[in-house]
Structures are given as C-alpha cells and as structure tokens.
mmCIF file of C-alpha atoms in Angstrom:
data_model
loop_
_atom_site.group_PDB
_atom_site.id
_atom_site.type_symbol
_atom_site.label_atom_id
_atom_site.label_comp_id
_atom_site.label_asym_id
_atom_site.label_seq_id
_atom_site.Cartn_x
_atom_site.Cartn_y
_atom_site.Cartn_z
ATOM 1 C CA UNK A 1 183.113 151.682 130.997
ATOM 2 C CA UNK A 2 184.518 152.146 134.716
ATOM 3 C CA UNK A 3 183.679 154.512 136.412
ATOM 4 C CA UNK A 4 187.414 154.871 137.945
ATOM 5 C CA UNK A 5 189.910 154.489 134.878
ATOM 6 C CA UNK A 6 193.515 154.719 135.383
ATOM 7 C CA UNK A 7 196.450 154.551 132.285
ATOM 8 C CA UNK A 8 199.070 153.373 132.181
ATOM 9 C CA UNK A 9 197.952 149.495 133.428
ATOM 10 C CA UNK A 10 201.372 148.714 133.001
ATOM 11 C CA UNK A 11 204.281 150.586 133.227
ATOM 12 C CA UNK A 12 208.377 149.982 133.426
ATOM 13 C CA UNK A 13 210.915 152.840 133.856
ATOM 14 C CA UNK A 14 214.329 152.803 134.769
ATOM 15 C CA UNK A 15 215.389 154.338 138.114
ATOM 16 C CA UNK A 16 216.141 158.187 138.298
ATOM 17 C CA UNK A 17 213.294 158.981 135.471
ATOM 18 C CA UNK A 18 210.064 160.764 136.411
ATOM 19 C CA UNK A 19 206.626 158.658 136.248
ATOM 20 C CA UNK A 20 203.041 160.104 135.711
ATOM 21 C CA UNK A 21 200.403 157.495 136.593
ATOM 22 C CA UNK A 22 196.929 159.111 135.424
ATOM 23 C CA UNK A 23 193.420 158.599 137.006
ATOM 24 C CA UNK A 24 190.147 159.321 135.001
ATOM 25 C CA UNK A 25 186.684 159.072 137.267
ATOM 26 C CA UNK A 26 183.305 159.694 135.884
ATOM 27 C CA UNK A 27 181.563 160.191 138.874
ATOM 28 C CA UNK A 28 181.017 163.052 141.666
ATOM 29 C CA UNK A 29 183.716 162.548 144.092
ATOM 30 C CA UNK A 30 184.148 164.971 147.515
ATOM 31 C CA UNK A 31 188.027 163.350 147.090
ATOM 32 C CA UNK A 32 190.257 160.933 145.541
ATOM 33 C CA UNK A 33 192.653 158.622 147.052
ATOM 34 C CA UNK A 34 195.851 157.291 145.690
ATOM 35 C CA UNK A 35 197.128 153.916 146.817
ATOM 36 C CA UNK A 36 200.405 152.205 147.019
ATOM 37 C CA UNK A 37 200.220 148.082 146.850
ATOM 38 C CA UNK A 38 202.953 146.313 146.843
ATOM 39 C CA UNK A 39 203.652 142.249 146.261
ATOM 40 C CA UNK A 40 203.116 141.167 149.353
ATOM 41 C CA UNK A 41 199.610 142.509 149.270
ATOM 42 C CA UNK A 42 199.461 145.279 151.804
ATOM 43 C CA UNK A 43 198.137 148.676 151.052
ATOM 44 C CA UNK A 44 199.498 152.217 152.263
ATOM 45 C CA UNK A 45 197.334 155.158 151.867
ATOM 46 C CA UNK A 46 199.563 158.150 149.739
ATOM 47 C CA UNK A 47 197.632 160.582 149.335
ATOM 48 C CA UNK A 48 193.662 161.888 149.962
ATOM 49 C CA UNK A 49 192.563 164.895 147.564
ATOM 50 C CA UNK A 50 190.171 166.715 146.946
ATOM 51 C CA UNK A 51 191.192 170.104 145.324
ATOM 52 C CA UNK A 52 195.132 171.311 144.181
ATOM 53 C CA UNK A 53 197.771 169.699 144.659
ATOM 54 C CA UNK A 54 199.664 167.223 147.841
ATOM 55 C CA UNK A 55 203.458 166.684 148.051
ATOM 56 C CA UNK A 56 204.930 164.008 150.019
ATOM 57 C CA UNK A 57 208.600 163.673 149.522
ATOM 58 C CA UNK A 58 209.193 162.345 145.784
ATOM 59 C CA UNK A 59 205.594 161.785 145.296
ATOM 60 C CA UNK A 60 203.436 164.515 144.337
ATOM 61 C CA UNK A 61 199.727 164.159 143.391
ATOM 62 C CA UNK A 62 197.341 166.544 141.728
ATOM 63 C CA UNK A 63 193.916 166.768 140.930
ATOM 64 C CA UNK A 64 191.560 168.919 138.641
ATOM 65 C CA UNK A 65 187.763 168.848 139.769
ATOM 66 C CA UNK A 66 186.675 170.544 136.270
ATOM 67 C CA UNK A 67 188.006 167.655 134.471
ATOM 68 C CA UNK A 68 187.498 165.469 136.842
ATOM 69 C CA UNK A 69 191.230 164.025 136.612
ATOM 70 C CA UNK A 70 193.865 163.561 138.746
ATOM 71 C CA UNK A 71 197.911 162.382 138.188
ATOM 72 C CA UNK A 72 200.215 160.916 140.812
ATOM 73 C CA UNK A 73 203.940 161.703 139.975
ATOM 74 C CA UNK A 74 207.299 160.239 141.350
ATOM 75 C CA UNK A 75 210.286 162.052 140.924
ATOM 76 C CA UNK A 76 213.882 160.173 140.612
ATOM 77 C CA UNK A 77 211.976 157.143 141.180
ATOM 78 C CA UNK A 78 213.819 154.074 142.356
ATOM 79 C CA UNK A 79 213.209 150.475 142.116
ATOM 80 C CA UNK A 80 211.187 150.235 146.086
ATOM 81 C CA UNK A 81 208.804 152.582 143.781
ATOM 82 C CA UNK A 82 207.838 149.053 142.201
ATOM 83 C CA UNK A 83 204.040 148.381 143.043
ATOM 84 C CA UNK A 84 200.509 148.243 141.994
ATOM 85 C CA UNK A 85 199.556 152.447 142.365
ATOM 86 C CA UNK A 86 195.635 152.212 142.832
ATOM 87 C CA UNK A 87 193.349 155.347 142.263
ATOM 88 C CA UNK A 88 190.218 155.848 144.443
ATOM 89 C CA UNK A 89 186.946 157.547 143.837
ATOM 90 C CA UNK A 90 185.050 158.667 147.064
ATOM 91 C CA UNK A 91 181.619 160.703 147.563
ATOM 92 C CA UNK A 92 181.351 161.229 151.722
ATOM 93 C CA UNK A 93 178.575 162.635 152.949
ATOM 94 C CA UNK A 94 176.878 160.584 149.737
ATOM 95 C CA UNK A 95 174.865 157.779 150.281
ATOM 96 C CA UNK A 96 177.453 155.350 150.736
ATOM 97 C CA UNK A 97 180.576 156.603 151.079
ATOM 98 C CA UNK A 98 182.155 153.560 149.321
ATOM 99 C CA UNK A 99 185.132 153.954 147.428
ATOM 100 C CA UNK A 100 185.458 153.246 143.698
ATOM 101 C CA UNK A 101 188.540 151.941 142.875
ATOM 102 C CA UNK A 102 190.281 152.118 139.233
ATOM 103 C CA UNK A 103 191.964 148.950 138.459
ATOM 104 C CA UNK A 104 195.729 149.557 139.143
ATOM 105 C CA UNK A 105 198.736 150.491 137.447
ATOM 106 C CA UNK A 106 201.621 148.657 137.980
ATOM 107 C CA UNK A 107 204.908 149.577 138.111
ATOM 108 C CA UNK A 108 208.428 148.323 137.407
ATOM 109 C CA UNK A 109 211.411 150.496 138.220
ATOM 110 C CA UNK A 110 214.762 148.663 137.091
ATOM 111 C CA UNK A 111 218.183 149.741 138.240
ATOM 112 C CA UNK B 1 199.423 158.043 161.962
ATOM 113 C CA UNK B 2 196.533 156.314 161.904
ATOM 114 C CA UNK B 3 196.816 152.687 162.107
ATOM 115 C CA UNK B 4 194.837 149.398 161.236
ATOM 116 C CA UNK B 5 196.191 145.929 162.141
ATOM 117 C CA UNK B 6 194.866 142.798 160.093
ATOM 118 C CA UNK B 7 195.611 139.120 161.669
ATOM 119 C CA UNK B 8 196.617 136.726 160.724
ATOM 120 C CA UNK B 9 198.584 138.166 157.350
ATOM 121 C CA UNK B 10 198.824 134.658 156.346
ATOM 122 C CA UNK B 11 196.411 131.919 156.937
ATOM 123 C CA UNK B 12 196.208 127.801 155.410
ATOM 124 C CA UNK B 13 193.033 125.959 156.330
ATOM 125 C CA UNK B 14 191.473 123.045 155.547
ATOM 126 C CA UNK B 15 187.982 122.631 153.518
ATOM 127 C CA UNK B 16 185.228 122.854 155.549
ATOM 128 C CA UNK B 17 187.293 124.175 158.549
ATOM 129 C CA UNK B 18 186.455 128.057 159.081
ATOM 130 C CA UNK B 19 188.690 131.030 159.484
ATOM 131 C CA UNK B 20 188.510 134.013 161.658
ATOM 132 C CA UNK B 21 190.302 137.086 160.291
ATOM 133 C CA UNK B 22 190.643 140.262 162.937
ATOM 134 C CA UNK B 23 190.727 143.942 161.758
ATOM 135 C CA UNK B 24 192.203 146.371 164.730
ATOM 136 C CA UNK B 25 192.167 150.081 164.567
ATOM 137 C CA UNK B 26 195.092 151.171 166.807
ATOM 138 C CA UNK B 27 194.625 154.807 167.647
ATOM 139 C CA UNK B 28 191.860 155.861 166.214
ATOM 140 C CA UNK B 29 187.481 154.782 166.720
ATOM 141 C CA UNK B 30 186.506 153.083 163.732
ATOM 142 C CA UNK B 31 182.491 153.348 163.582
ATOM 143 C CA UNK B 32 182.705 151.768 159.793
ATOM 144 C CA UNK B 33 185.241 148.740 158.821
ATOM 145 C CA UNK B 34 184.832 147.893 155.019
ATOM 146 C CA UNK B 35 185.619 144.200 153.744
ATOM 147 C CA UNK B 36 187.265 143.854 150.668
ATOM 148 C CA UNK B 37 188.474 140.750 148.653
ATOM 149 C CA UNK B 38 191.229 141.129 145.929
ATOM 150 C CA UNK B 39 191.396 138.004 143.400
ATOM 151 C CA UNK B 40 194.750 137.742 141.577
ATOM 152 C CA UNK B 41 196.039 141.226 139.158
ATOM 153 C CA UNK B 42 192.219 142.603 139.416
ATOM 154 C CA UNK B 43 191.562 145.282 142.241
ATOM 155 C CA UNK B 44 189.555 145.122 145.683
ATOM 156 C CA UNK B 45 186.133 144.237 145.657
ATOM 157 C CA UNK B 46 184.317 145.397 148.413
ATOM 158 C CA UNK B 47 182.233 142.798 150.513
ATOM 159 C CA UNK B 48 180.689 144.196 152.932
ATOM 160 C CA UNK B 49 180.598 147.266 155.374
ATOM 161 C CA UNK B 50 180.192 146.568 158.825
ATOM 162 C CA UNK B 51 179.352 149.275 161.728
ATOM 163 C CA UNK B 52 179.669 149.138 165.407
ATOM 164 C CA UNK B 53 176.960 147.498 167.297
ATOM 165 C CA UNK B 54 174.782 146.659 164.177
ATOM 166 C CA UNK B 55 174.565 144.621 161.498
ATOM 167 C CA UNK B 56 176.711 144.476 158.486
ATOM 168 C CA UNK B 57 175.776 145.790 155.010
ATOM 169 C CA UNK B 58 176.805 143.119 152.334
ATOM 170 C CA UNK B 59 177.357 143.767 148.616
ATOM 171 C CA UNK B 60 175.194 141.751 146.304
ATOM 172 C CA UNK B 61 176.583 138.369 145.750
ATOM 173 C CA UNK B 62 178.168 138.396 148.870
ATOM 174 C CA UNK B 63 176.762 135.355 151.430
ATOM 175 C CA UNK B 64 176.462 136.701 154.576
ATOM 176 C CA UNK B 65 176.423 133.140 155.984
ATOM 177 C CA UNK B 66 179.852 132.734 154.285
ATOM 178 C CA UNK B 67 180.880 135.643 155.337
ATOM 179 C CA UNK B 68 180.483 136.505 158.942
ATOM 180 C CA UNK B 69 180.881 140.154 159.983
ATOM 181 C CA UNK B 70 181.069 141.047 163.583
ATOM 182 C CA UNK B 71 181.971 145.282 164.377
ATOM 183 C CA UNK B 72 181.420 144.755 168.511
ATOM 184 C CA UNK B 73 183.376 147.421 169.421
ATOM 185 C CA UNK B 74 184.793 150.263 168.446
ATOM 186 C CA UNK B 75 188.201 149.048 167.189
ATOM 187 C CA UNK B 76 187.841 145.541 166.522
ATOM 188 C CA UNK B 77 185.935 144.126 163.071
ATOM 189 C CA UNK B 78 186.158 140.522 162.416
ATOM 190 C CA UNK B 79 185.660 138.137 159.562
ATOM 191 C CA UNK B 80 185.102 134.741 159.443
ATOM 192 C CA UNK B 81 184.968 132.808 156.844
ATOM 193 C CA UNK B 82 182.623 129.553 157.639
ATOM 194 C CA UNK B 83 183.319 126.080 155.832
ATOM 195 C CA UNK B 84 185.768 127.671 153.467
ATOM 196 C CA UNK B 85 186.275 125.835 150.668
ATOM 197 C CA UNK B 86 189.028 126.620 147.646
ATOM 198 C CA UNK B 87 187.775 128.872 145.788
ATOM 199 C CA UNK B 88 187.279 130.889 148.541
ATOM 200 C CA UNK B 89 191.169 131.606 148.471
ATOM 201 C CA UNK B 90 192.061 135.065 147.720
ATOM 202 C CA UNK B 91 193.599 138.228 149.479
ATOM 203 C CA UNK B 92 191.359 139.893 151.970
ATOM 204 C CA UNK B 93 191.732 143.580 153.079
ATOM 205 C CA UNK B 94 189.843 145.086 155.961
ATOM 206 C CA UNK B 95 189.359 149.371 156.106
ATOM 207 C CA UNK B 96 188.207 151.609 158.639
ATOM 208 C CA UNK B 97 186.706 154.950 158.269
ATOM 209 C CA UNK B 98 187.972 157.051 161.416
ATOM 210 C CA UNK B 99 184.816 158.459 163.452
ATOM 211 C CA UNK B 100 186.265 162.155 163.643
ATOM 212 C CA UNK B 101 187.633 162.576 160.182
ATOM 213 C CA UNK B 102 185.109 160.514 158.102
ATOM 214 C CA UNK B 103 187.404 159.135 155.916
ATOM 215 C CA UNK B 104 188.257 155.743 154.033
ATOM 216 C CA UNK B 105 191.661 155.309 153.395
ATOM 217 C CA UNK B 106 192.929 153.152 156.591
ATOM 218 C CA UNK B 107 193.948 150.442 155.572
ATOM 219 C CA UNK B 108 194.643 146.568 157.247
ATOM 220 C CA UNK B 109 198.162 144.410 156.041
ATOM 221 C CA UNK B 110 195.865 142.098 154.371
ATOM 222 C CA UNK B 111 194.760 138.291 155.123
ATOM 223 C CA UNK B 112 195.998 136.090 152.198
ATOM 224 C CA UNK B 113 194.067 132.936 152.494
ATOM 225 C CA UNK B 114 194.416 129.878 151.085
ATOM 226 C CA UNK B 115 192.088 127.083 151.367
ATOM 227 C CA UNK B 116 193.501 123.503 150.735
#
C-alpha cells in the first residue's frame, strides 16, 4: 500500500459543480502539499499545510492531523481547473525531508 | 513569489549525444535542488537531491554516471544526462527547497526529453 493515497484517480465534472479531491498518507508528515499539473507538464505549488484549513480564491484545502487526511476543494470549477491535482507528504526537520507523493488525480471539467 | 526556472522545457537529442538540463532559482537561495523524473500517467520519482558545493545524493537505481548532478552555486542545479539513449525519454522536473523557509514545494517548468 502507498504511503500517499489519493481518490478519486479519475475524475470528470461539469463546470460550475464543486469537486473534493481526497488525500490519505500513512506516514508522519510536519505538512502536506497539494499540486496542480497540467498537460504540458509543469507543476504549480497550491497549497502547503500543515494544520486547519488554506483558501486561495476557488480553491480551498484542508487538513486533519488526527486522521491524518486532507481534501482539496474547487468551488464553481471551470474547465482551466482540468489537470493532474497531486498530493504531497513531507516530514522537515526528518531525516530526509523528501516528499512522498500520492499518485494523482486527474481532472476533467467540461463546459 | 518564489520562482524556479527549468531550461530547456523541450529538448530532442540524438543517442549517445548528452543533454544538459539547467534548474534556476530566481529570487530565492536554494541550498537543496531535488531531481525528479515523471514517466507517462504515473507521478514524479525522485532521482536525486543535490546540495550546494557537495555532492549529490542519488536514489537507489539511479546511475550517477547517467545522471550528472552539479549544485555549484547557490541558484543554479544542473543535470546532464550523458549518452542518452531512448528509454531515457521522459519528463524531468527539478525542485528547490528555499534556504530561509525550508521548504519543498518550488517547483521548475519541466524538461520533456526525448531521445531519438
């Protein structure tokens, strides 16, 4: 089993609705990073957390140590939404401070 | 905000020719630049982690004779990728951890490179 799991790995919506993308980790994190990919390959940082909740415009993430869980969510989302949404595991101040990455959901938005 | 440049974003070489990817941070001091490589629908795989003025840390399986790091400065990490050969094709990301905020989540454009 990962150690980083993400659901949906897949997921199509039509533009206006509201998307949850969920992030499971096993491991002890000091934060967790959500991704944005999109087809040409590049990759934006959304959002680093490590306790609560982050807004940034339509996109609102959330994390629960306890459970060890976190959700990104897009409100009214829109077709540029469409992308590869990448969840990130990360212990600094561990003994590597590598990131674990979950494998990706991806995302369709149609008009 | 902070900002890493990767060049070239594209790249078509020959086999056995080698390949020379840069990884820039803009405004920031980058004391740690992570390699990943991304093969097709699966996520980033990290390669190797290279610090300034030392050698870099590879990942096991990783040939660091294939894979040439160089960190010689604070903003500047380069790959190279010696006598590439096909399969050696993929999508390559560079990182950089700021040295004030210790944190991973700068990311480079990514190097898609395809070996012919």
């Amino acid at each position: 089993k990962n150690e980083v799991e993400q659901s949906p790995q897949n997921l199509t919506a039509q533009e206006g609705e509201f998307i949850t993308i969920n992030c499971s980790y096993s491991v002890g994190i000091s934060a967790l990073h959500w991704l944005q990919q999109h087809p040409g390959g590049g990759i934006v940082s959304l959002f680093m957390l490590s306790s609560g909740k982050k807004k940034h415009g339509r996109l609102i993430a959330t994390i629960n140590i306890q459970e060890k869980h976190s959700s990104l969510h897009i409100t009214a989302s829109h077709p540029r939404d469409s992308a590869v949404y990448i969840c990130a595991a990360a212990n600094y101040g561990g003994a590597t401070n590598k990131l674990i990455f979950g494998t990706g959901t991806l995302l369709a938005v149609q008009p | 905000g902070a900002v890493v440049s990767q060049h070239p974003s594209r790249v078509i070489c020959k086999s056995g020719t080698s390949v020379k990817i840069e990884c820039r941070s803009l405004d920031f001091q980058a004391t740690t630049m992570f390699w990943y490589r991304q093969f097709p629908k699966q996520s980033l795989m990290l390669m190797a982690t290279s610090n300034e003025g030392s050698k870099a840390t590879y990942e096991q399986g990783v040939e660091k004779d294939k894979f040439l790091i160089n960190h010689a400065s604070l903003t500047l990490s380069t790959l190279t990728v010696t006598s590439a050969h096909p399969e050696d094709s993929s999508f390559y990301i560079c990182s950089a951890r700021d040295r004030w905020k210790n944190t991973e989540a700068f990311f480079g454009q990514g190097t898609r490179l395809t070996v012919v």
